[in-house]
JSON list of C-alpha atoms in Angstrom, two decimals:
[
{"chain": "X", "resi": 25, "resn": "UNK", "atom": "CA", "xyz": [-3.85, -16.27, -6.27]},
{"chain": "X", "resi": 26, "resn": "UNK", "atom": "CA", "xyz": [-1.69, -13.18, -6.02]},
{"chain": "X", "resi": 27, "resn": "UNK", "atom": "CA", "xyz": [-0.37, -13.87, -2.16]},
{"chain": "X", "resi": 28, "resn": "UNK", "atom": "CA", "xyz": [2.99, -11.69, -1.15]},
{"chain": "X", "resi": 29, "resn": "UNK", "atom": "CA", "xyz": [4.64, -13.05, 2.09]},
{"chain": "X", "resi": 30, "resn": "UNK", "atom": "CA", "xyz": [7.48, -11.58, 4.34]},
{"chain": "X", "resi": 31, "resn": "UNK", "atom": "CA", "xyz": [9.60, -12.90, 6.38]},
{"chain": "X", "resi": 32, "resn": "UNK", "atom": "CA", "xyz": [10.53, -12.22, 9.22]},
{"chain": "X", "resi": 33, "resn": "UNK", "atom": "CA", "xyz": [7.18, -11.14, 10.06]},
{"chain": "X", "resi": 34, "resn": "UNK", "atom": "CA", "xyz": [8.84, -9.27, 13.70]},
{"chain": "X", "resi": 35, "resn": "UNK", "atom": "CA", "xyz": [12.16, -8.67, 14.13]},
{"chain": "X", "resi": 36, "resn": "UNK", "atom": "CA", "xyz": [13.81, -6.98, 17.29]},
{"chain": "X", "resi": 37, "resn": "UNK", "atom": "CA", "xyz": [17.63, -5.89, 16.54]},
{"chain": "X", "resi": 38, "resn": "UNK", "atom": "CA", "xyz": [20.30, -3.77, 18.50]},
{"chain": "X", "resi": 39, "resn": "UNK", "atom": "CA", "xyz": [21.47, -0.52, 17.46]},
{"chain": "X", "resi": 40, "resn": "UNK", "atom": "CA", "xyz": [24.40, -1.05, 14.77]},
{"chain": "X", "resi": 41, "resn": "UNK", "atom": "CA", "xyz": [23.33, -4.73, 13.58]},
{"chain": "X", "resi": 42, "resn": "UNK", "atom": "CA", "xyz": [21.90, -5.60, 10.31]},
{"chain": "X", "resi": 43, "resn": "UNK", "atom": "CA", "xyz": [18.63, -7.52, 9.52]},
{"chain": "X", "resi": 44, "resn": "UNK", "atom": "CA", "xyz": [17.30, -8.39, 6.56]},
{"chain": "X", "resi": 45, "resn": "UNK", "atom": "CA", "xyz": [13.61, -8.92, 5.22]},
{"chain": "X", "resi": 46, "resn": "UNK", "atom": "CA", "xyz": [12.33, -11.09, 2.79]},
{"chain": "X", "resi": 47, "resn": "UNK", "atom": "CA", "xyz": [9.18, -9.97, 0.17]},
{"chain": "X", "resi": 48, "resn": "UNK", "atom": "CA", "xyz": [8.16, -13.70, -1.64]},
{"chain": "X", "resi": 49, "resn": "UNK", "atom": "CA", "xyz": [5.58, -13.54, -4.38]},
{"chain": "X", "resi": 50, "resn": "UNK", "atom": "CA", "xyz": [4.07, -17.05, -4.03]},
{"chain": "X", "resi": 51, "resn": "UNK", "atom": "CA", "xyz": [2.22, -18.02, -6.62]},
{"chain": "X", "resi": 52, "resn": "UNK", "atom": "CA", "xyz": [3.09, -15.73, -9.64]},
{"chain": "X", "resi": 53, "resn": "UNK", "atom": "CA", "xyz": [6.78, -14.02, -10.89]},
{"chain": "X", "resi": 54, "resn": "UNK", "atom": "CA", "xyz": [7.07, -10.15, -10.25]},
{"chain": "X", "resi": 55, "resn": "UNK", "atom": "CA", "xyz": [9.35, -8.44, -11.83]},
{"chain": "X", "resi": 56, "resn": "UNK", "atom": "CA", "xyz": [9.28, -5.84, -9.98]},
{"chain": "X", "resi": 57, "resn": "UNK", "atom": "CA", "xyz": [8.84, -5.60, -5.94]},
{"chain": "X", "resi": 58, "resn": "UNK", "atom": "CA", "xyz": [8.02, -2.26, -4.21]},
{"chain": "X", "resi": 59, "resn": "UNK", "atom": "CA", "xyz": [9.34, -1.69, -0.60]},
{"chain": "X", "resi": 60, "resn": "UNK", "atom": "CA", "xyz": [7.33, 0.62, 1.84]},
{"chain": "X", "resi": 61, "resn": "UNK", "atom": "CA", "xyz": [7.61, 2.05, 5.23]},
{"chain": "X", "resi": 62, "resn": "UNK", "atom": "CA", "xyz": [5.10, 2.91, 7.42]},
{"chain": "X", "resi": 63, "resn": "UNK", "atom": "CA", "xyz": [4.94, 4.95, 10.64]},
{"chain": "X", "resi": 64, "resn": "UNK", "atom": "CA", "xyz": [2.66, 4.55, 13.10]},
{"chain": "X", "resi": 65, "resn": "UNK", "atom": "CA", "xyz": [-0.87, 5.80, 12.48]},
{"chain": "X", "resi": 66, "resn": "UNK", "atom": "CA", "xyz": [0.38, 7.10, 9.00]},
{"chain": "X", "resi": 67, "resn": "UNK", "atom": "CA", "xyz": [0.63, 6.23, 5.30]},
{"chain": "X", "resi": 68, "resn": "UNK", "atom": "CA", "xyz": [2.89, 4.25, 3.11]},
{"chain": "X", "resi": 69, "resn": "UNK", "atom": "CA", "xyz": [6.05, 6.30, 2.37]},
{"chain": "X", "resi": 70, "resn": "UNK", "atom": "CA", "xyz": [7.60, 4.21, -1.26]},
{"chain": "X", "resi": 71, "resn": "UNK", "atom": "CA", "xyz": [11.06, 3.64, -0.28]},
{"chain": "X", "resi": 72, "resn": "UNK", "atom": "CA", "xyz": [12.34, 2.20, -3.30]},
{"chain": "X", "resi": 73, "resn": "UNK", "atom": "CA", "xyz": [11.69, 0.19, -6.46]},
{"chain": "X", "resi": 74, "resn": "UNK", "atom": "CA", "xyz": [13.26, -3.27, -6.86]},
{"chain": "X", "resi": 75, "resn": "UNK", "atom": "CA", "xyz": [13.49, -4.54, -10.41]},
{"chain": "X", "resi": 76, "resn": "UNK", "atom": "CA", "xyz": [14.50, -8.12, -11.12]},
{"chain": "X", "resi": 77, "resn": "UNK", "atom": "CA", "xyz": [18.60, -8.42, -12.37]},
{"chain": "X", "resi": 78, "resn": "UNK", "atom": "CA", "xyz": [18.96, -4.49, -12.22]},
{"chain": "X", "resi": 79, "resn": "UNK", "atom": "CA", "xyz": [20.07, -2.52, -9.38]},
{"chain": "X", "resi": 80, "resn": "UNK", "atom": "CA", "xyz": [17.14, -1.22, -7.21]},
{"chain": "X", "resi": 81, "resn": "UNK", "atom": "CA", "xyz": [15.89, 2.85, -7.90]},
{"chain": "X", "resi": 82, "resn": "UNK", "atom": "CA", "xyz": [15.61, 4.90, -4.18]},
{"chain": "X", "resi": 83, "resn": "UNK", "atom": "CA", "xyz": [13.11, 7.76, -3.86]},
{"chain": "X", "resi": 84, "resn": "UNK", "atom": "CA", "xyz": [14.08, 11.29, -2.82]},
{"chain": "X", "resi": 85, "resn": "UNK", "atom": "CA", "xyz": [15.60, 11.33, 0.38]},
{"chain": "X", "resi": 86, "resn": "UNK", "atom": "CA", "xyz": [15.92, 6.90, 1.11]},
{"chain": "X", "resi": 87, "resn": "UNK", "atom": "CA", "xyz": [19.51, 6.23, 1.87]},
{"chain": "X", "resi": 88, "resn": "UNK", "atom": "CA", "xyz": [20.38, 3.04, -0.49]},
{"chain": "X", "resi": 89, "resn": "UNK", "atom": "CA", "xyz": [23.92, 2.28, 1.27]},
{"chain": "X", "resi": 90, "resn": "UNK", "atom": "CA", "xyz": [21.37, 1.78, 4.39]},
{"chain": "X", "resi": 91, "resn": "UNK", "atom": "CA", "xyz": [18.46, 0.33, 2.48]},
{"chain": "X", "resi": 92, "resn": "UNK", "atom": "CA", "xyz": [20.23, -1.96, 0.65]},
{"chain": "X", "resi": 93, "resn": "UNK", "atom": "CA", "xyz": [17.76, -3.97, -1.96]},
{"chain": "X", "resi": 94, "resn": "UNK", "atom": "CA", "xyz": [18.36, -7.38, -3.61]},
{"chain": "X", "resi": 95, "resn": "UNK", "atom": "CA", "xyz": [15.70, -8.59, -6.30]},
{"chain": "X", "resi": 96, "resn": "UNK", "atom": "CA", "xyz": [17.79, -11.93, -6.93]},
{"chain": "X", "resi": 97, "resn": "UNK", "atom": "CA", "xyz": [14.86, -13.71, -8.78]},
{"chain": "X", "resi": 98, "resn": "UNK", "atom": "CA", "xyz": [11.61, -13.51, -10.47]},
{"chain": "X", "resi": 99, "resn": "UNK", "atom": "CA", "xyz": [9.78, -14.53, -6.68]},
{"chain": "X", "resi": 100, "resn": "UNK", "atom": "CA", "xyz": [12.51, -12.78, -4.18]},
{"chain": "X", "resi": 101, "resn": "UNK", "atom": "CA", "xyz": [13.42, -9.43, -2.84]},
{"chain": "X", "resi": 102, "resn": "UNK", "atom": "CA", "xyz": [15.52, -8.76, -0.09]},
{"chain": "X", "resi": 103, "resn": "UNK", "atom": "CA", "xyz": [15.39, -5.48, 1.92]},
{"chain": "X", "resi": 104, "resn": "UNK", "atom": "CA", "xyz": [18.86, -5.26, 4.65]},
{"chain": "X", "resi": 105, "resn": "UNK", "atom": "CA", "xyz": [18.90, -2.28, 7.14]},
{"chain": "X", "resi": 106, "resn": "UNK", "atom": "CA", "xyz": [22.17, -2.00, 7.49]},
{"chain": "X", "resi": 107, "resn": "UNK", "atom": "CA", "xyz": [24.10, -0.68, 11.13]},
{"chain": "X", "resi": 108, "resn": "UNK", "atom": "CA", "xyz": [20.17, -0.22, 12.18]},
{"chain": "X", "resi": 109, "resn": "UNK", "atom": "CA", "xyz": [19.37, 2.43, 14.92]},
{"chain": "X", "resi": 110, "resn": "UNK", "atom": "CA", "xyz": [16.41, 3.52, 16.73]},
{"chain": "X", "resi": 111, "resn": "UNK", "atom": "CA", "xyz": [15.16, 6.08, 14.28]},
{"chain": "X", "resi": 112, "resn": "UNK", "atom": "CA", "xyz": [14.73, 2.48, 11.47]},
{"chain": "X", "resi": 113, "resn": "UNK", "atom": "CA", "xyz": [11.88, 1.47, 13.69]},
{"chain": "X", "resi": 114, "resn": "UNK", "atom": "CA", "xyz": [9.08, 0.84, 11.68]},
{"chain": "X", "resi": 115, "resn": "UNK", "atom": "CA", "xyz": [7.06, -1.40, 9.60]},
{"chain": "X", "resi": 116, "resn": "UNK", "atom": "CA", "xyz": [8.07, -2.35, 6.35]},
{"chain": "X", "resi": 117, "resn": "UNK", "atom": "CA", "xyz": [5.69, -3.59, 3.65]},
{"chain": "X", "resi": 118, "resn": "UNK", "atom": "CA", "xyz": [6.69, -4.86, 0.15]},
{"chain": "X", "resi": 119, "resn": "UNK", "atom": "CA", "xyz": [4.39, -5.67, -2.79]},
{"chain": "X", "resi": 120, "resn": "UNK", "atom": "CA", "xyz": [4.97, -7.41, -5.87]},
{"chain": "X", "resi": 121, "resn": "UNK", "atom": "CA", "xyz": [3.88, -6.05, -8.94]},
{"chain": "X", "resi": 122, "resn": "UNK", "atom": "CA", "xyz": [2.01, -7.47, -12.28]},
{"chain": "X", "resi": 123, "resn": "UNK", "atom": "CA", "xyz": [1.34, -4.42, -14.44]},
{"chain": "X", "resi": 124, "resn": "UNK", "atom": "CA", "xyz": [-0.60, -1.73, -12.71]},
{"chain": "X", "resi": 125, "resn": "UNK", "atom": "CA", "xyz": [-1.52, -4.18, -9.92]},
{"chain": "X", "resi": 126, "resn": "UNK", "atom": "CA", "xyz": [0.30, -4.33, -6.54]},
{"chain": "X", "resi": 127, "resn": "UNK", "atom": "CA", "xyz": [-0.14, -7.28, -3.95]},
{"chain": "X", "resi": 128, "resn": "UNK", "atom": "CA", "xyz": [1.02, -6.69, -0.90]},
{"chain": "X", "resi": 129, "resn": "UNK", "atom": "CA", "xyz": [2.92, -8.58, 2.00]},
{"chain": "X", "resi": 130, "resn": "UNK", "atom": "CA", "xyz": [1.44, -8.92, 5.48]},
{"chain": "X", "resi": 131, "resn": "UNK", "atom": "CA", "xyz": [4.64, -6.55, 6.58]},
{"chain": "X", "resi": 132, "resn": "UNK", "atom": "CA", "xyz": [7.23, -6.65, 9.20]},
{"chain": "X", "resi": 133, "resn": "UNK", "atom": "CA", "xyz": [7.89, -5.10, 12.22]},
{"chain": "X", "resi": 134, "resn": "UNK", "atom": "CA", "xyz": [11.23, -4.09, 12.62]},
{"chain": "X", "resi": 135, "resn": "UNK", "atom": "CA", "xyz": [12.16, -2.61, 16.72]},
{"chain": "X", "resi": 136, "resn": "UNK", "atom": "CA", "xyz": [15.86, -1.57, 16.83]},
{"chain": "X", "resi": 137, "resn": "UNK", "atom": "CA", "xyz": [16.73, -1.11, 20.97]},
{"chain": "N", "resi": 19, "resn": "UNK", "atom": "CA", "xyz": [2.24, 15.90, -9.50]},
{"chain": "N", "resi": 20, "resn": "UNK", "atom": "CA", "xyz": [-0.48, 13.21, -8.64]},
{"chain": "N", "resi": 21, "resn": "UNK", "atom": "CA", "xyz": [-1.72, 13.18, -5.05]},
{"chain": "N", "resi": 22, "resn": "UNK", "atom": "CA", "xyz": [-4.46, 11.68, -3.11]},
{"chain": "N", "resi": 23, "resn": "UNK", "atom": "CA", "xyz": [-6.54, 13.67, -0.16]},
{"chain": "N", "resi": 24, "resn": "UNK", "atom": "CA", "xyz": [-8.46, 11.71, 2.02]},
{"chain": "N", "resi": 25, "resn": "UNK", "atom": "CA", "xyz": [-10.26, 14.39, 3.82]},
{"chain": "N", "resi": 26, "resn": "UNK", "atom": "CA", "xyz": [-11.64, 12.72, 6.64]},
{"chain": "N", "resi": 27, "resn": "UNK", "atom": "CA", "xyz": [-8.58, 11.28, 8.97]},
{"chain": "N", "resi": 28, "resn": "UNK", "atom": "CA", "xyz": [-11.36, 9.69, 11.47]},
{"chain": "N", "resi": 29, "resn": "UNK", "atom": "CA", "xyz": [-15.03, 8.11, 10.92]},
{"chain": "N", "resi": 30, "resn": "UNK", "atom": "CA", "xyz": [-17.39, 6.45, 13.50]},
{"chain": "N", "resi": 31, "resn": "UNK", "atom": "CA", "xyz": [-20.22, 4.92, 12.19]},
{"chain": "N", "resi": 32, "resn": "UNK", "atom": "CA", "xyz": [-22.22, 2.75, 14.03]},
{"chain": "N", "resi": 33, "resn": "UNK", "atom": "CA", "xyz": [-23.18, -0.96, 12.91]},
{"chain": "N", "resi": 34, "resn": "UNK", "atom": "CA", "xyz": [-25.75, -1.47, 10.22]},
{"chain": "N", "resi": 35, "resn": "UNK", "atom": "CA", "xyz": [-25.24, 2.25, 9.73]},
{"chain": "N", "resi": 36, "resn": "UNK", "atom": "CA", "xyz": [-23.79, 3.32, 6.40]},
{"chain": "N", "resi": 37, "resn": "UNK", "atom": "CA", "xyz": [-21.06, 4.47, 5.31]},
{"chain": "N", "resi": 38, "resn": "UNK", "atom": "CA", "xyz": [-18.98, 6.86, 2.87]},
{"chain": "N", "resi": 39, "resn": "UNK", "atom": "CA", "xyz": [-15.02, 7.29, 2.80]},
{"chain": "N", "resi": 40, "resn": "UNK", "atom": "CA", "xyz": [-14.28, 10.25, 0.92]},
{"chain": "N", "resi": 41, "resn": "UNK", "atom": "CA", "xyz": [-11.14, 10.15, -1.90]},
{"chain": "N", "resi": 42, "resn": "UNK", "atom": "CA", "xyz": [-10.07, 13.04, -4.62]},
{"chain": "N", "resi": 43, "resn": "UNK", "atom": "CA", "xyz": [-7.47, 12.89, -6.50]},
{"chain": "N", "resi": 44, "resn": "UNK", "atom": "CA", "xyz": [-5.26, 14.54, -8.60]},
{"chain": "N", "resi": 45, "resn": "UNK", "atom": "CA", "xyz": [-3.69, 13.35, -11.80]},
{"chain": "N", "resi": 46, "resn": "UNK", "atom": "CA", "xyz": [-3.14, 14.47, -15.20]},
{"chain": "N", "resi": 47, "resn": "UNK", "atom": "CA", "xyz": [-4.15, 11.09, -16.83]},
{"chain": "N", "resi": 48, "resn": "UNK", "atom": "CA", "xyz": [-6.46, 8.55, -16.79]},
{"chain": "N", "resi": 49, "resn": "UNK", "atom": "CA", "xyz": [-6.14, 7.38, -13.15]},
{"chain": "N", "resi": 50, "resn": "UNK", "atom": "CA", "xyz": [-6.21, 4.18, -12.02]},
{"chain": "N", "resi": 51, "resn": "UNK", "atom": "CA", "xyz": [-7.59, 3.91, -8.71]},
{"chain": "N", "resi": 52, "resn": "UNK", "atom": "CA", "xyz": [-7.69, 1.67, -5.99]},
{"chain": "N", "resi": 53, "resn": "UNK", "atom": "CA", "xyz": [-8.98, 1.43, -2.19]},
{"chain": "N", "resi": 54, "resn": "UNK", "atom": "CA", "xyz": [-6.99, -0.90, 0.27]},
{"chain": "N", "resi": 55, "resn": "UNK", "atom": "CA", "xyz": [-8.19, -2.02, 4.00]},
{"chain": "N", "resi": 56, "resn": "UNK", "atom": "CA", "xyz": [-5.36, -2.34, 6.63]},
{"chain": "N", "resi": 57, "resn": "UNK", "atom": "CA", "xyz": [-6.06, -4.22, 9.97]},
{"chain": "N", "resi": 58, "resn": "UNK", "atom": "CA", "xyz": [-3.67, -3.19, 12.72]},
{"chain": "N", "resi": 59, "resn": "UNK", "atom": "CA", "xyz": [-0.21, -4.53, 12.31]},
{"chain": "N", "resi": 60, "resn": "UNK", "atom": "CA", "xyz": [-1.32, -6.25, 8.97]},
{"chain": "N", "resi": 61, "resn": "UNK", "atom": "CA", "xyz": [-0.26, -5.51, 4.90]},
{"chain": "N", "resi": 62, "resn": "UNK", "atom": "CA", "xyz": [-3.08, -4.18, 2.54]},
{"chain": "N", "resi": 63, "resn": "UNK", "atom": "CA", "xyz": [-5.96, -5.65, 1.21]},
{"chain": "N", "resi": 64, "resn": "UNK", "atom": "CA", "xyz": [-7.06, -4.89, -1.88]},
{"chain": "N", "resi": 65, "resn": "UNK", "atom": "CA", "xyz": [-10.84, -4.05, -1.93]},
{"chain": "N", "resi": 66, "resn": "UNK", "atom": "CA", "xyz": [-11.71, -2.60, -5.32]},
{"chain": "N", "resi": 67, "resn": "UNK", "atom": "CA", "xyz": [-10.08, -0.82, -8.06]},
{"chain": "N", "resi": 68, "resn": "UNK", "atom": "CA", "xyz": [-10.86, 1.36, -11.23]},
{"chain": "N", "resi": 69, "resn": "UNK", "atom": "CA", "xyz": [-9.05, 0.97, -14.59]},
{"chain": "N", "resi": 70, "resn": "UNK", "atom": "CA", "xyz": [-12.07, 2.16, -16.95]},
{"chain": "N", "resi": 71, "resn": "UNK", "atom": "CA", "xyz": [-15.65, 1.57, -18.38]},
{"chain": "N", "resi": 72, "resn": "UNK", "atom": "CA", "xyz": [-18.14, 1.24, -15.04]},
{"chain": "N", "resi": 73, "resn": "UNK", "atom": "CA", "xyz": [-17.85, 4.27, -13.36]},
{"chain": "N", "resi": 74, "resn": "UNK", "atom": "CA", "xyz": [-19.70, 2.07, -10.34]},
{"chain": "N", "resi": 75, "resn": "UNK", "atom": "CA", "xyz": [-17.39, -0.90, -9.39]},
{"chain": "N", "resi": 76, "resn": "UNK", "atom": "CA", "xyz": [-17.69, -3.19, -7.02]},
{"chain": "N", "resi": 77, "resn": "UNK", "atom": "CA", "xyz": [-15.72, -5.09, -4.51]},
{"chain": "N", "resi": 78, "resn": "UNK", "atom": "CA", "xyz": [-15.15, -7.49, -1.76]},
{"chain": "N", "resi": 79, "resn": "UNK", "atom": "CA", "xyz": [-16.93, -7.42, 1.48]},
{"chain": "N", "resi": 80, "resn": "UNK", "atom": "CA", "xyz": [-19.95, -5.36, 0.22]},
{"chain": "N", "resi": 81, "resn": "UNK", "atom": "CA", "xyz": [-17.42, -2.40, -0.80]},
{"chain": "N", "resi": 82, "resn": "UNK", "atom": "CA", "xyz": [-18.31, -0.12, -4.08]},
{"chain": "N", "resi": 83, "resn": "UNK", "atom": "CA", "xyz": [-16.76, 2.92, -5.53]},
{"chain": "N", "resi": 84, "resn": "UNK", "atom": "CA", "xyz": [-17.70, 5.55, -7.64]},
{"chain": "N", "resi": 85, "resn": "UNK", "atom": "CA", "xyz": [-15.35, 6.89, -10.11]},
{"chain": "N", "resi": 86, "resn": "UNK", "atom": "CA", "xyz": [-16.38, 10.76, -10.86]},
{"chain": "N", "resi": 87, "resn": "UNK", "atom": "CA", "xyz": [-14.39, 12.47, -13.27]},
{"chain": "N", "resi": 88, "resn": "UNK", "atom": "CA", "xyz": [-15.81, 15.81, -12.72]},
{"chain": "N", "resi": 89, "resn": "UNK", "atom": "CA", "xyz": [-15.38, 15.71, -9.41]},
{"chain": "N", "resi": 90, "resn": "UNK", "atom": "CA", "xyz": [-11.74, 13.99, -9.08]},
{"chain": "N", "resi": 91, "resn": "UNK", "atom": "CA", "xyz": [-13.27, 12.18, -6.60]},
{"chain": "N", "resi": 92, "resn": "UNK", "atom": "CA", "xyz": [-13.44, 8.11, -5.98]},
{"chain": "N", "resi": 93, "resn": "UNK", "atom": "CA", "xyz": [-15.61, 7.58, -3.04]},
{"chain": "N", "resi": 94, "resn": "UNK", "atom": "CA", "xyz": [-15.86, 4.03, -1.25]},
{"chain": "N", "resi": 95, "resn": "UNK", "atom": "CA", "xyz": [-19.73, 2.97, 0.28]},
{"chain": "N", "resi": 96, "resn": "UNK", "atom": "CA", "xyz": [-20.90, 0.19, 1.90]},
{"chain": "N", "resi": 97, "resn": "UNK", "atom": "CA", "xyz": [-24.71, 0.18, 2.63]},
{"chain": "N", "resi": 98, "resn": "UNK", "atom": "CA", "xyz": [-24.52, -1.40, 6.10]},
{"chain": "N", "resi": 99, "resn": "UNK", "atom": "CA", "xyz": [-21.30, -1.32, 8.05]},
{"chain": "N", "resi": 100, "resn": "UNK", "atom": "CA", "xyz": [-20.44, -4.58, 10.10]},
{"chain": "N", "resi": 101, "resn": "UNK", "atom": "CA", "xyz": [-18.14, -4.55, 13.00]},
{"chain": "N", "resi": 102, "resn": "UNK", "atom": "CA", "xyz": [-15.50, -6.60, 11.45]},
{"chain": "N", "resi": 103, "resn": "UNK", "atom": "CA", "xyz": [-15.35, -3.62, 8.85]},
{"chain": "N", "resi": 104, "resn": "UNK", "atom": "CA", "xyz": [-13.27, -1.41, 11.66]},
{"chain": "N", "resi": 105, "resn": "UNK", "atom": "CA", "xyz": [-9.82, -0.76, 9.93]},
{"chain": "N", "resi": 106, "resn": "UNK", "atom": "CA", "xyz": [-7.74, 1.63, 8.29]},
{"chain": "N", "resi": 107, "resn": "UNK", "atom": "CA", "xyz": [-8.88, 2.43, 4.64]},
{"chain": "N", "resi": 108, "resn": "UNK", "atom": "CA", "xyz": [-6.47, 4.06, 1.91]},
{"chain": "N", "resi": 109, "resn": "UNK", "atom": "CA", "xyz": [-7.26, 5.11, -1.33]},
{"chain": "N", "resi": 110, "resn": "UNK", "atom": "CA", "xyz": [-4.52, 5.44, -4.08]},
{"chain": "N", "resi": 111, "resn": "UNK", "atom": "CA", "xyz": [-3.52, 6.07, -7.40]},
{"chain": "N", "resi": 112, "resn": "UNK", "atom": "CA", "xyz": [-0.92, 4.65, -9.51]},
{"chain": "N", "resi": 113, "resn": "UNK", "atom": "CA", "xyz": [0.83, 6.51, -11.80]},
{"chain": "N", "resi": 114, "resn": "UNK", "atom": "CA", "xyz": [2.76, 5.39, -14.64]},
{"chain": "N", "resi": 115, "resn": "UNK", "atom": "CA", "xyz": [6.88, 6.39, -14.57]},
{"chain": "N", "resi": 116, "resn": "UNK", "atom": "CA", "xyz": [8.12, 8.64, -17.68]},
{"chain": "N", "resi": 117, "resn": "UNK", "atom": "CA", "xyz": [10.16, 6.50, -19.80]},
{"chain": "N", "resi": 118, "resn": "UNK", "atom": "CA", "xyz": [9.17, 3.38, -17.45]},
{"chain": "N", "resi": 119, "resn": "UNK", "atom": "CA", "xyz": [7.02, 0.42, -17.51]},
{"chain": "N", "resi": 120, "resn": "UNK", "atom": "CA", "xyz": [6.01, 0.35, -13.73]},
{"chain": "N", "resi": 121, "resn": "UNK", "atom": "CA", "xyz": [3.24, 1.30, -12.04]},
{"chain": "N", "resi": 122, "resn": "UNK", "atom": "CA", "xyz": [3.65, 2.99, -8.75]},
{"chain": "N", "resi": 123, "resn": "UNK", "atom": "CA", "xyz": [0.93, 4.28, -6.06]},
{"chain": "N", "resi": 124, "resn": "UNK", "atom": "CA", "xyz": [0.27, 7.45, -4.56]},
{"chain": "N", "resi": 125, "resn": "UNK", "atom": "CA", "xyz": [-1.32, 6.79, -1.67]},
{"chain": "N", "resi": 126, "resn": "UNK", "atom": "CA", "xyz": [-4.30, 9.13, 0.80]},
{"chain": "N", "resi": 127, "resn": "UNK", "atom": "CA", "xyz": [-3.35, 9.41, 4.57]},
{"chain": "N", "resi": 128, "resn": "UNK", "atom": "CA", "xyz": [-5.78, 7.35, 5.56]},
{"chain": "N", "resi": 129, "resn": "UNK", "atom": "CA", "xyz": [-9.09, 7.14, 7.21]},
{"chain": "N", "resi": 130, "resn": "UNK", "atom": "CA", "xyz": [-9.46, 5.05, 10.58]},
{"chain": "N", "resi": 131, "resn": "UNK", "atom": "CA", "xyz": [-13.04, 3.48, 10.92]},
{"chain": "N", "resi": 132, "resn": "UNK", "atom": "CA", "xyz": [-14.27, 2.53, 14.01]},
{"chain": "N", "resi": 133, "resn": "UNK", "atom": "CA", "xyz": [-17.23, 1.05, 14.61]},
{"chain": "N", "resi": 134, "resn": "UNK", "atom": "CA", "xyz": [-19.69, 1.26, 17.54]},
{"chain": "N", "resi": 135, "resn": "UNK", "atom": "CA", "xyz": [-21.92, -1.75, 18.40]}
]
């Protein structure tokens, strides 16, 4: 039980497009999703909090007209880097919540040439 | 603020050998406390976590943890290190928002285990 997927699970863009990632939580409803990023050899950074049917919360310093978050149902989260550049590069990790208990995806790899 | 140190950024053990990651933490609360495993280009697995009662818990793939209060400190051990155990390793706690009902996690920086046949 518990399994998180993302989709795409690579994704190689051009400077100034937009892609978009999807967090699924299989086999159980989350209300809320977490997004992460992750640079090489380094921790998860918590980007922002997605909550079902309410607009998504940003940390200190996450731009949310660039990180734009979509939590359209109970199973579904959608993470768009919009007008990507290099400097997005990274890998992005969601996780879907039940209480104090995060699951997480198996994470995407976003390259923006 | 809560925060997570794992001191050691690096650990080679060799196989059969075992092994200690070091976590402290600080928090103001109860912690909850959890240690992950990351393969290389892979999401988080979680291998065992602490909400209360045991202070000794146990988890997949031969994995325990000791919660010590006195010490901040939540320490993951595995008696005999396999090579399949070579990963990245992150402890974290999750902290509770004022005012909210979610649970997020503070996470270490990490400790990188490689292991030598």
């Amino acid at each position: 039980g518990a399994v998180v997927s993302q989709h795409p699970s690579r994704v190689i863009c051009k400077s100034g497009t937009s892609v978009k990632i999807e967090c699924r939580s299989l086999d159980f409803q989350a209300t809320t999703m977490f997004w992460y990023r992750q640079f090489p050899k380094q921790s998860l950074m918590l980007m922002a909090t997605s909550n079902e049917g309410s607009k998504a919360t940003y940390e200190q310093g996450v731009e949310k007209d660039k990180f734009l978050i979509n939590h359209a149902s109970l199973t579904l989260s959608t993470l768009t880097v919009t007008s990507a550049h290099p400097e997005d590069s990274s890998f992005y990790i969601c996780s879907a919540t039940q209480r104090y208990e995060q699951y997480f995806g198996p994470g995407t790899r976003l390259t923006v040439t | 603020a809560q925060s997570v140190t794992q001191p050691d950024i690096h650990i080679t053990v060799s196989e059969g050998a075992s092994l200690e990651l070091r976590c402290n933490y600080s928090y103001g609360a109860t912690p909850y406390l959890f240690w992950y495993v990351q393969s290389p280009g892979q999401g988080l697995q979680l291998l065992l976590k602490y909400f209360s009662g045991d202070t000794l818990v146990q988890g997949i793939k031969g994995f325990e943890a000791e919660f010590k209060r006195s010490q901040s400190s939540f320490n993951l051990r595995k008696p005999s290190v396999h090579w399949s155990d070579a990963a990245e390793y992150f402890c974290a706690v999750a902290r509770r928002e004022s005012g909210g009902s979610n649970y997020k996690l503070t996470f270490g920086k990490g400790t990188l285990l490689t292991v030598n046949p």
